Each structure stands twice: as C-alpha cells, then as structure tokens.
mmCIF file of C-alpha atoms and ligand atoms in Angstrom:
data_model
loop_
_atom_site.group_PDB
_atom_site.id
_atom_site.type_symbol
_atom_site.label_atom_id
_atom_site.label_comp_id
_atom_site.label_asym_id
_atom_site.label_seq_id
_atom_site.Cartn_x
_atom_site.Cartn_y
_atom_site.Cartn_z
ATOM 1 C CA MET A 1403 91.182 52.182 -45.019
ATOM 2 C CA CYS A 1404 90.674 51.941 -48.767
ATOM 3 C CA TYR A 1405 87.364 51.161 -50.389
ATOM 4 C CA ASN A 1406 87.629 49.611 -53.780
ATOM 5 C CA ILE A 1407 83.981 48.661 -54.106
ATOM 6 C CA PHE A 1408 83.348 51.369 -56.686
ATOM 7 C CA MET A 1409 85.881 50.062 -59.180
ATOM 8 C CA LYS A 1410 84.589 49.490 -62.678
ATOM 9 C CA LYS A 1411 84.285 45.804 -63.380
ATOM 10 C CA SER A 1412 84.662 44.133 -66.722
ATOM 11 C CA ASN A 1413 83.066 40.876 -65.683
ATOM 12 C CA LYS A 1414 79.749 41.579 -64.055
ATOM 13 C CA PRO A 1415 78.645 38.896 -61.608
ATOM 14 C CA ILE A 1416 75.428 36.943 -62.020
ATOM 15 C CA ILE A 1417 73.292 37.348 -58.934
ATOM 16 C CA GLY A 1418 70.466 34.896 -58.289
ATOM 17 C CA LEU A 1419 67.417 36.358 -56.565
ATOM 18 C CA THR A 1420 64.855 34.219 -54.798
ATOM 19 C CA SER A 1421 61.198 34.906 -55.539
ATOM 20 C CA HIS A 1422 57.774 33.834 -54.454
ATOM 21 C CA SER A 1423 54.555 32.730 -56.044
ATOM 22 C CA ILE A 1424 51.294 34.619 -55.755
ATOM 23 C CA SER A 1425 47.821 33.642 -56.765
ATOM 24 C CA THR A 1426 46.438 36.210 -59.172
ATOM 25 C CA THR A 1427 42.910 36.861 -60.300
ATOM 26 C CA ILE A 1428 43.664 39.361 -63.031
ATOM 27 C CA ALA A 1429 41.632 38.953 -66.216
ATOM 28 C CA ASP A 1430 44.091 36.844 -68.207
ATOM 29 C CA SER A 1431 45.155 34.459 -65.467
ATOM 30 C CA LEU A 1432 42.007 32.805 -64.076
ATOM 31 C CA GLY A 1433 43.550 32.544 -60.631
ATOM 32 C CA THR A 1434 46.741 30.742 -61.587
ATOM 33 C CA ASN A 1435 49.926 31.074 -59.527
ATOM 34 C CA LYS A 1436 52.560 33.448 -60.851
ATOM 35 C CA LEU A 1437 56.161 34.126 -59.985
ATOM 36 C CA CYS A 1438 56.508 37.448 -58.182
ATOM 37 C CA LEU A 1439 59.394 39.753 -57.306
ATOM 38 C CA ASN A 1440 59.457 43.481 -56.612
ATOM 39 C CA GLU A 1441 61.352 45.068 -59.511
ATOM 40 C CA ASP A 1442 63.251 47.309 -57.071
ATOM 41 C CA TYR A 1443 65.498 44.280 -56.371
ATOM 42 C CA ILE A 1444 66.281 43.900 -60.060
ATOM 43 C CA ARG A 1445 67.057 47.612 -60.542
ATOM 44 C CA SER A 1446 69.191 47.798 -57.393
ATOM 45 C CA VAL A 1447 71.280 44.775 -58.388
ATOM 46 C CA GLU A 1448 71.791 46.301 -61.848
ATOM 47 C CA LEU A 1449 72.719 49.714 -60.419
ATOM 48 C CA GLY A 1450 75.104 47.951 -58.061
ATOM 49 C CA GLY A 1451 76.903 46.349 -61.007
ATOM 50 C CA GLY A 1452 75.402 42.858 -61.069
ATOM 51 C CA ILE A 1453 73.341 40.899 -63.568
ATOM 52 C CA PRO A 1454 70.165 39.720 -61.863
ATOM 53 C CA ILE A 1455 68.463 36.410 -62.560
ATOM 54 C CA ILE A 1456 65.301 35.261 -60.808
ATOM 55 C CA LEU A 1457 65.301 31.845 -59.192
ATOM 56 C CA PRO A 1458 61.919 30.144 -58.806
ATOM 57 C CA ALA A 1459 61.353 27.952 -55.741
ATOM 58 C CA ILE A 1460 61.773 24.652 -57.562
ATOM 59 C CA HIS A 1461 60.362 21.505 -55.979
ATOM 60 C CA GLU A 1462 63.035 19.134 -57.288
ATOM 61 C CA LEU A 1463 65.873 20.044 -54.952
ATOM 62 C CA SER A 1464 68.463 18.112 -56.963
ATOM 63 C CA GLY A 1465 68.468 21.201 -59.215
ATOM 64 C CA VAL A 1466 69.680 23.467 -56.446
ATOM 65 C CA ALA A 1467 73.362 22.601 -56.795
ATOM 66 C CA ARG A 1468 73.253 23.476 -60.517
ATOM 67 C CA TYR A 1469 71.606 26.820 -59.767
ATOM 68 C CA VAL A 1470 74.391 27.655 -57.319
ATOM 69 C CA THR A 1471 77.036 26.649 -59.868
ATOM 70 C CA LEU A 1472 75.470 29.090 -62.349
ATOM 71 C CA ILE A 1473 75.386 32.117 -60.056
ATOM 72 C CA ASP A 1474 78.165 34.199 -58.501
ATOM 73 C CA GLY A 1475 76.083 35.193 -55.489
ATOM 74 C CA LEU A 1476 72.704 34.607 -53.851
ATOM 75 C CA LEU A 1477 70.322 37.387 -52.883
ATOM 76 C CA LEU A 1478 67.560 36.208 -50.548
ATOM 77 C CA THR A 1479 64.595 38.542 -51.007
ATOM 78 C CA GLY A 1480 61.671 39.553 -48.781
ATOM 79 C CA GLY A 1481 58.336 37.804 -48.485
ATOM 80 C CA ASP A 1482 56.071 35.797 -46.248
ATOM 81 C CA ASP A 1483 56.613 34.573 -42.692
ATOM 82 C CA VAL A 1484 59.029 31.690 -42.159
ATOM 83 C CA ASP A 1485 57.353 28.453 -41.015
ATOM 84 C CA PRO A 1486 57.997 28.300 -37.223
ATOM 85 C CA LEU A 1487 58.113 24.473 -37.319
ATOM 86 C CA LEU A 1488 61.523 24.946 -38.973
ATOM 87 C CA TYR A 1489 62.912 26.350 -35.726
ATOM 88 C CA GLY A 1490 61.003 24.096 -33.372
ATOM 89 C CA GLU A 1491 58.003 26.281 -32.553
ATOM 90 C CA GLU A 1492 54.261 25.847 -32.993
ATOM 91 C CA PRO A 1493 52.437 28.730 -34.755
ATOM 92 C CA SER A 1494 51.519 31.785 -32.719
ATOM 93 C CA PRO A 1495 47.989 33.201 -33.270
ATOM 94 C CA LYS A 1496 49.756 36.209 -34.827
ATOM 95 C CA LEU A 1497 51.611 34.199 -37.470
ATOM 96 C CA MET A 1498 50.758 35.260 -41.011
ATOM 97 C CA ALA A 1499 50.816 33.186 -44.219
ATOM 98 C CA THR A 1500 53.728 30.806 -44.714
ATOM 99 C CA LYS A 1501 54.956 29.170 -47.935
ATOM 100 C CA PRO A 1502 56.596 25.873 -46.981
ATOM 101 C CA GLU A 1503 57.801 25.177 -50.539
ATOM 102 C CA ARG A 1504 59.692 28.486 -50.635
ATOM 103 C CA ASP A 1505 61.202 27.821 -47.196
ATOM 104 C CA ARG A 1506 62.314 24.377 -48.328
ATOM 105 C CA PHE A 1507 63.964 25.710 -51.482
ATOM 106 C CA GLU A 1508 65.689 28.602 -49.718
ATOM 107 C CA LEU A 1509 67.070 26.409 -46.918
ATOM 108 C CA ALA A 1510 68.506 24.099 -49.577
ATOM 109 C CA ILE A 1511 70.032 26.877 -51.676
ATOM 110 C CA ILE A 1512 71.542 28.625 -48.625
ATOM 111 C CA ARG A 1513 73.261 25.384 -47.599
ATOM 112 C CA GLU A 1514 74.478 24.793 -51.142
ATOM 113 C CA ALA A 1515 75.743 28.380 -51.515
ATOM 114 C CA LEU A 1516 77.753 27.985 -48.296
ATOM 115 C CA LYS A 1517 79.075 24.633 -49.544
ATOM 116 C CA GLN A 1518 80.200 26.213 -52.835
ATOM 117 C CA SER A 1519 81.499 29.352 -51.061
ATOM 118 C CA LYS A 1520 79.205 31.756 -52.905
ATOM 119 C CA PRO A 1521 78.412 35.114 -51.236
ATOM 120 C CA ILE A 1522 74.948 35.521 -49.713
ATOM 121 C CA PHE A 1523 73.014 38.701 -48.977
ATOM 122 C CA GLY A 1524 69.617 38.501 -47.262
ATOM 123 C CA ILE A 1525 67.004 41.241 -47.192
ATOM 124 C CA CYS A 1526 64.157 41.246 -44.638
ATOM 125 C CA ARG A 1527 62.776 37.687 -44.785
ATOM 126 C CA GLY A 1528 66.126 36.844 -46.416
ATOM 127 C CA LEU A 1529 67.959 37.755 -43.196
ATOM 128 C CA GLN A 1530 65.419 35.720 -41.221
ATOM 129 C CA ILE A 1531 65.614 32.533 -43.321
ATOM 130 C CA LEU A 1532 69.421 32.791 -43.266
ATOM 131 C CA ASN A 1533 69.301 32.840 -39.469
ATOM 132 C CA VAL A 1534 66.917 29.853 -39.415
ATOM 133 C CA ALA A 1535 69.042 27.928 -41.928
ATOM 134 C CA LEU A 1536 72.024 28.273 -39.600
ATOM 135 C CA GLY A 1537 70.122 27.166 -36.495
ATOM 136 C CA GLY A 1538 68.588 30.366 -35.102
ATOM 137 C CA SER A 1539 64.981 31.270 -34.305
ATOM 138 C CA LEU A 1540 62.558 34.169 -34.875
ATOM 139 C CA PHE A 1541 60.003 36.223 -33.031
ATOM 140 C CA GLN A 1542 56.892 35.075 -34.900
ATOM 141 C CA ASP A 1543 55.364 38.479 -34.211
ATOM 142 C CA ILE A 1544 57.393 41.353 -32.753
ATOM 143 C CA PRO A 1545 54.608 43.267 -30.935
ATOM 144 C CA SER A 1546 53.318 40.197 -29.081
ATOM 145 C CA GLU A 1547 56.659 38.454 -28.408
ATOM 146 C CA ALA A 1548 59.637 40.811 -28.252
ATOM 147 C CA PRO A 1549 60.508 42.291 -24.858
ATOM 148 C CA GLY A 1550 60.646 45.960 -23.845
ATOM 149 C CA LYS A 1551 59.236 49.126 -25.280
ATOM 150 C CA LEU A 1552 59.019 48.516 -28.998
ATOM 151 C CA LEU A 1553 59.180 50.748 -32.027
ATOM 152 C CA LEU A 1554 56.971 50.597 -35.081
ATOM 153 C CA HIS A 1555 58.449 47.986 -37.454
ATOM 154 C CA ARG A 1556 55.498 47.801 -39.862
ATOM 155 C CA GLN A 1557 55.393 51.311 -41.146
ATOM 156 C CA LEU A 1558 52.402 52.709 -43.006
ATOM 157 C CA SER A 1559 54.558 55.202 -44.912
ATOM 158 C CA LYS A 1560 55.611 54.247 -48.422
ATOM 159 C CA GLU A 1561 58.591 51.998 -49.112
ATOM 160 C CA SER A 1562 61.137 54.704 -49.860
ATOM 161 C CA VAL A 1563 60.509 56.532 -46.569
ATOM 162 C CA ALA A 1564 62.889 55.973 -43.652
ATOM 163 C CA THR A 1565 61.053 55.661 -40.338
ATOM 164 C CA HIS A 1566 63.508 54.347 -37.711
ATOM 165 C CA SER A 1567 67.218 54.537 -36.938
ATOM 166 C CA VAL A 1568 69.582 51.591 -37.243
ATOM 167 C CA ASP A 1569 72.894 51.715 -35.375
ATOM 168 C CA LEU A 1570 75.794 49.909 -37.030
ATOM 169 C CA LEU A 1571 78.558 48.236 -35.072
ATOM 170 C CA PRO A 1572 81.826 50.102 -35.731
ATOM 171 C CA GLY A 1573 84.254 47.985 -37.729
ATOM 172 C CA SER A 1574 81.546 45.575 -38.906
ATOM 173 C CA LYS A 1575 81.226 44.750 -42.587
ATOM 174 C CA LEU A 1576 77.833 46.483 -42.791
ATOM 175 C CA GLY A 1577 79.180 49.540 -40.964
ATOM 176 C CA ARG A 1578 82.179 49.743 -43.273
ATOM 177 C CA ILE A 1579 80.094 49.298 -46.415
ATOM 178 C CA LEU A 1580 77.579 51.971 -45.407
ATOM 179 C CA GLN A 1581 80.378 54.160 -43.995
ATOM 180 C CA GLU A 1582 78.067 55.305 -41.192
ATOM 181 C CA LYS A 1583 77.537 54.677 -37.479
ATOM 182 C CA SER A 1584 73.813 55.037 -37.912
ATOM 183 C CA VAL A 1585 71.387 55.048 -40.835
ATOM 184 C CA ALA A 1586 67.677 55.818 -41.107
ATOM 185 C CA THR A 1587 65.814 52.903 -42.651
ATOM 186 C CA ASN A 1588 62.366 51.853 -43.728
ATOM 187 C CA SER A 1589 60.755 48.956 -41.842
ATOM 188 C CA PHE A 1590 58.270 46.391 -43.145
ATOM 189 C CA HIS A 1591 58.480 43.387 -40.874
ATOM 190 C CA HIS A 1592 56.525 41.866 -38.000
ATOM 191 C CA GLN A 1593 59.037 39.064 -37.485
ATOM 192 C CA ALA A 1594 62.655 39.427 -36.343
ATOM 193 C CA ILE A 1595 65.570 37.368 -35.090
ATOM 194 C CA LYS A 1596 65.035 35.954 -31.589
ATOM 195 C CA LYS A 1597 67.914 33.523 -31.119
ATOM 196 C CA LEU A 1598 70.886 34.393 -33.298
ATOM 197 C CA ALA A 1599 72.317 31.380 -35.126
ATOM 198 C CA PRO A 1600 75.800 30.135 -34.219
ATOM 199 C CA GLY A 1601 78.326 31.597 -36.634
ATOM 200 C CA LEU A 1602 76.411 34.850 -37.128
ATOM 201 C CA THR A 1603 77.063 38.196 -35.443
ATOM 202 C CA ALA A 1604 74.422 40.894 -35.018
ATOM 203 C CA THR A 1605 75.984 44.119 -36.277
ATOM 204 C CA ALA A 1606 72.970 46.432 -36.677
ATOM 205 C CA PHE A 1607 70.183 47.242 -34.226
ATOM 206 C CA SER A 1608 67.157 49.489 -34.005
ATOM 207 C CA ARG A 1609 66.920 51.468 -30.763
ATOM 208 C CA ASP A 1610 64.479 48.957 -29.209
ATOM 209 C CA GLY A 1611 67.128 46.243 -29.501
ATOM 210 C CA ILE A 1612 65.668 44.442 -32.527
ATOM 211 C CA ILE A 1613 68.404 42.939 -34.730
ATOM 212 C CA GLU A 1614 68.467 44.811 -38.043
ATOM 213 C CA GLY A 1615 71.677 43.419 -39.547
ATOM 214 C CA ILE A 1616 73.768 40.248 -39.358
ATOM 215 C CA GLU A 1617 76.996 38.978 -40.824
ATOM 216 C CA MET A 1618 79.346 36.038 -40.750
ATOM 217 C CA ALA A 1619 82.998 36.459 -39.832
ATOM 218 C CA GLY A 1620 85.630 35.430 -42.367
ATOM 219 C CA ASN A 1621 86.360 35.895 -46.031
ATOM 220 C CA LEU A 1622 83.091 34.624 -47.479
ATOM 221 C CA PHE A 1623 80.568 37.469 -47.542
ATOM 222 C CA VAL A 1624 77.386 36.294 -45.793
ATOM 223 C CA ALA A 1625 75.230 39.096 -44.436
ATOM 224 C CA GLY A 1626 71.688 40.350 -44.142
ATOM 225 C CA VAL A 1627 69.659 43.428 -43.320
ATOM 226 C CA GLN A 1628 66.161 43.599 -41.879
ATOM 227 C CA TRP A 1629 65.152 46.723 -43.790
ATOM 228 C CA HIS A 1630 64.567 47.121 -47.537
ATOM 229 C CA PRO A 1631 67.511 49.027 -49.064
ATOM 230 C CA GLU A 1632 66.293 48.163 -52.574
ATOM 231 C CA CYS A 1633 63.324 50.506 -52.040
ATOM 232 C CA MET A 1634 65.574 53.355 -50.855
ATOM 233 C CA VAL A 1635 68.321 53.671 -53.467
ATOM 234 C CA SER A 1636 66.610 56.737 -54.997
ATOM 235 C CA SER A 1637 65.736 58.431 -51.705
ATOM 236 C CA ASP A 1638 69.052 57.642 -49.975
ATOM 237 C CA PRO A 1639 71.986 56.958 -52.353
ATOM 238 C CA LYS A 1640 74.110 55.342 -49.640
ATOM 239 C CA MET A 1641 71.724 52.353 -49.667
ATOM 240 C CA LEU A 1642 73.130 51.549 -53.108
ATOM 241 C CA ARG A 1643 76.482 50.827 -51.433
ATOM 242 C CA LEU A 1644 75.037 47.550 -50.121
ATOM 243 C CA PHE A 1645 74.383 46.399 -53.682
ATOM 244 C CA THR A 1646 77.673 47.746 -55.029
ATOM 245 C CA ALA A 1647 79.549 45.938 -52.275
ATOM 246 C CA PHE A 1648 77.606 42.722 -52.816
ATOM 247 C CA SER A 1649 78.273 42.834 -56.556
ATOM 248 C CA ALA A 1650 81.951 43.415 -55.863
ATOM 249 C CA VAL A 1651 82.304 40.392 -53.578
ATOM 250 C CA CYS A 1652 80.315 38.281 -56.063
ATOM 251 C CA ALA A 1653 82.841 39.336 -58.719
ATOM 252 C CA GLY A 1654 85.598 38.033 -56.474
ATOM 253 C CA GLU A 1655 86.891 41.398 -55.302
ATOM 254 C CA GLU A 1656 88.180 42.092 -51.811
ATOM 255 C CA LEU A 1657 85.893 44.633 -50.140
ATOM 256 C CA PHE A 1658 88.391 46.138 -47.753
ATOM 257 C CA SER A 1659 92.086 46.387 -48.336
HETATM 258 MN MN1 MN B 261 62.675 47.490 -38.371
#
C-alpha cells in the first residue's frame, strides 16, 4: 500500500468551511449577530495543505450552487444541535439550541456538493448533518436515548485532550488515512448517529458502540468524524493526516494507490 497524501502540491485546493452565527454583547457590538468559527479549523486546513474560506449560512439558497463551484471541497464544522424535525422527530426535553437557518443552508450545500462531485468532510455536527442530509437520524441526547452502558462523550477536559478510544474498521478510508486500528480522541458531543443513512458506512466506533466515523463507498471522498481532530493536531500529530488527506482529495489526488 502506498500513501501519496504527503506529496507537495503546487495547486492548493480551496476548502469551504461552514460557520455559525452567535449573538455577542461585547462592547463594540451592541448585541449584534456575528459570524463565528473556531480558528483551529482554519489552521488545520492550512497545515493540511488547503486554502480555507469561510462560508456564511446564506438565506438565499440560489447562491449555494455558485459557492460549490468556487470551492474544491466542503468541510462541515461543529456547532449546535440539528433540528430533529428534519429527521421526523419532535424535540426531546434534552435538546439544546438549534439554528434552523444553518441547517437549511448546510443541507442545501451538502446536496449541491454531491451533485457537483466535490469531496465532503464533516466534523462533529458536520458528521451528524451529513447523516441527516442523506436520510439518517440522530440520538437527540446520548445519555437519555442511546442504549447500553455509555461512556462520557461531553468531556470537561480541554479540547486538545483525548478522553476515549475510537476503533477504526480495518481497510476503511478513515483507518487507512490514520494508519491505526485505534486512536484516542477528544469528545464534545451529546448527539450522535442513531439510524445510519443509506449509502453511508460506519467505520469508527467508541467502545460503547456510538458511531464516531462514517464514510461513503466509491471514488468521491465523503466522510465524517464525531471527534474534533482540528483541536488535536498539536497534541497528536496523526490527527493532521485527516486534513492532509482531505486536502489531497480536494486537489484531485488519489488517496490510495
Ligand atoms: Mn465521543
């Protein structure tokens, strides 16, 4: 097996990152909404060899096709809970804040990226919205809905600290990119995949059976992880491989040859 994901590229791919809006009350803003994205995503995409651009959740969805034309790949970032109405459920008492306008934009851009055959990588909520976009559902709240003896998925330790193991399916894209059977990851989620969408395969699991990684079969790279590798690239250099691999496929390279 030959990995060519570390090859130097002359044409760096443009990677579009989704974002969210927060209401701020800092002195200069008077409570206005502002675009928000953890800079770790930006740095990790750059370190991985891509050129990041931030995509706001636009309301006029006719612009989505143009966005997808401009980018070489789509990175779906973390954030708030996904609206359960989108997968046919009423809200559980444990549901946290939802942002319907972000959901609407991300569903549209996922469908358009698939239509234009652009690679997609989802992180945390990004994995979840990808699953919902393709017809799957979520546990609205892991502790109150998922079966069995559960692990802690909302760690109190800081973002760079790994707190649970994730086992990777041998031969899967994620397993081959990380070059490991098991990795230790951070965990900042109270939602998770319940029903896996048709067309997706679960290829990474925590030891309580929660799905921690998904991918689509075939040539187009469509995958997601439930943890936050962008917060771990300094503490665990192999997490950077996810971004290097994603950049490579966005640049049109074959990952495995
Ligand atoms: Mn977890």
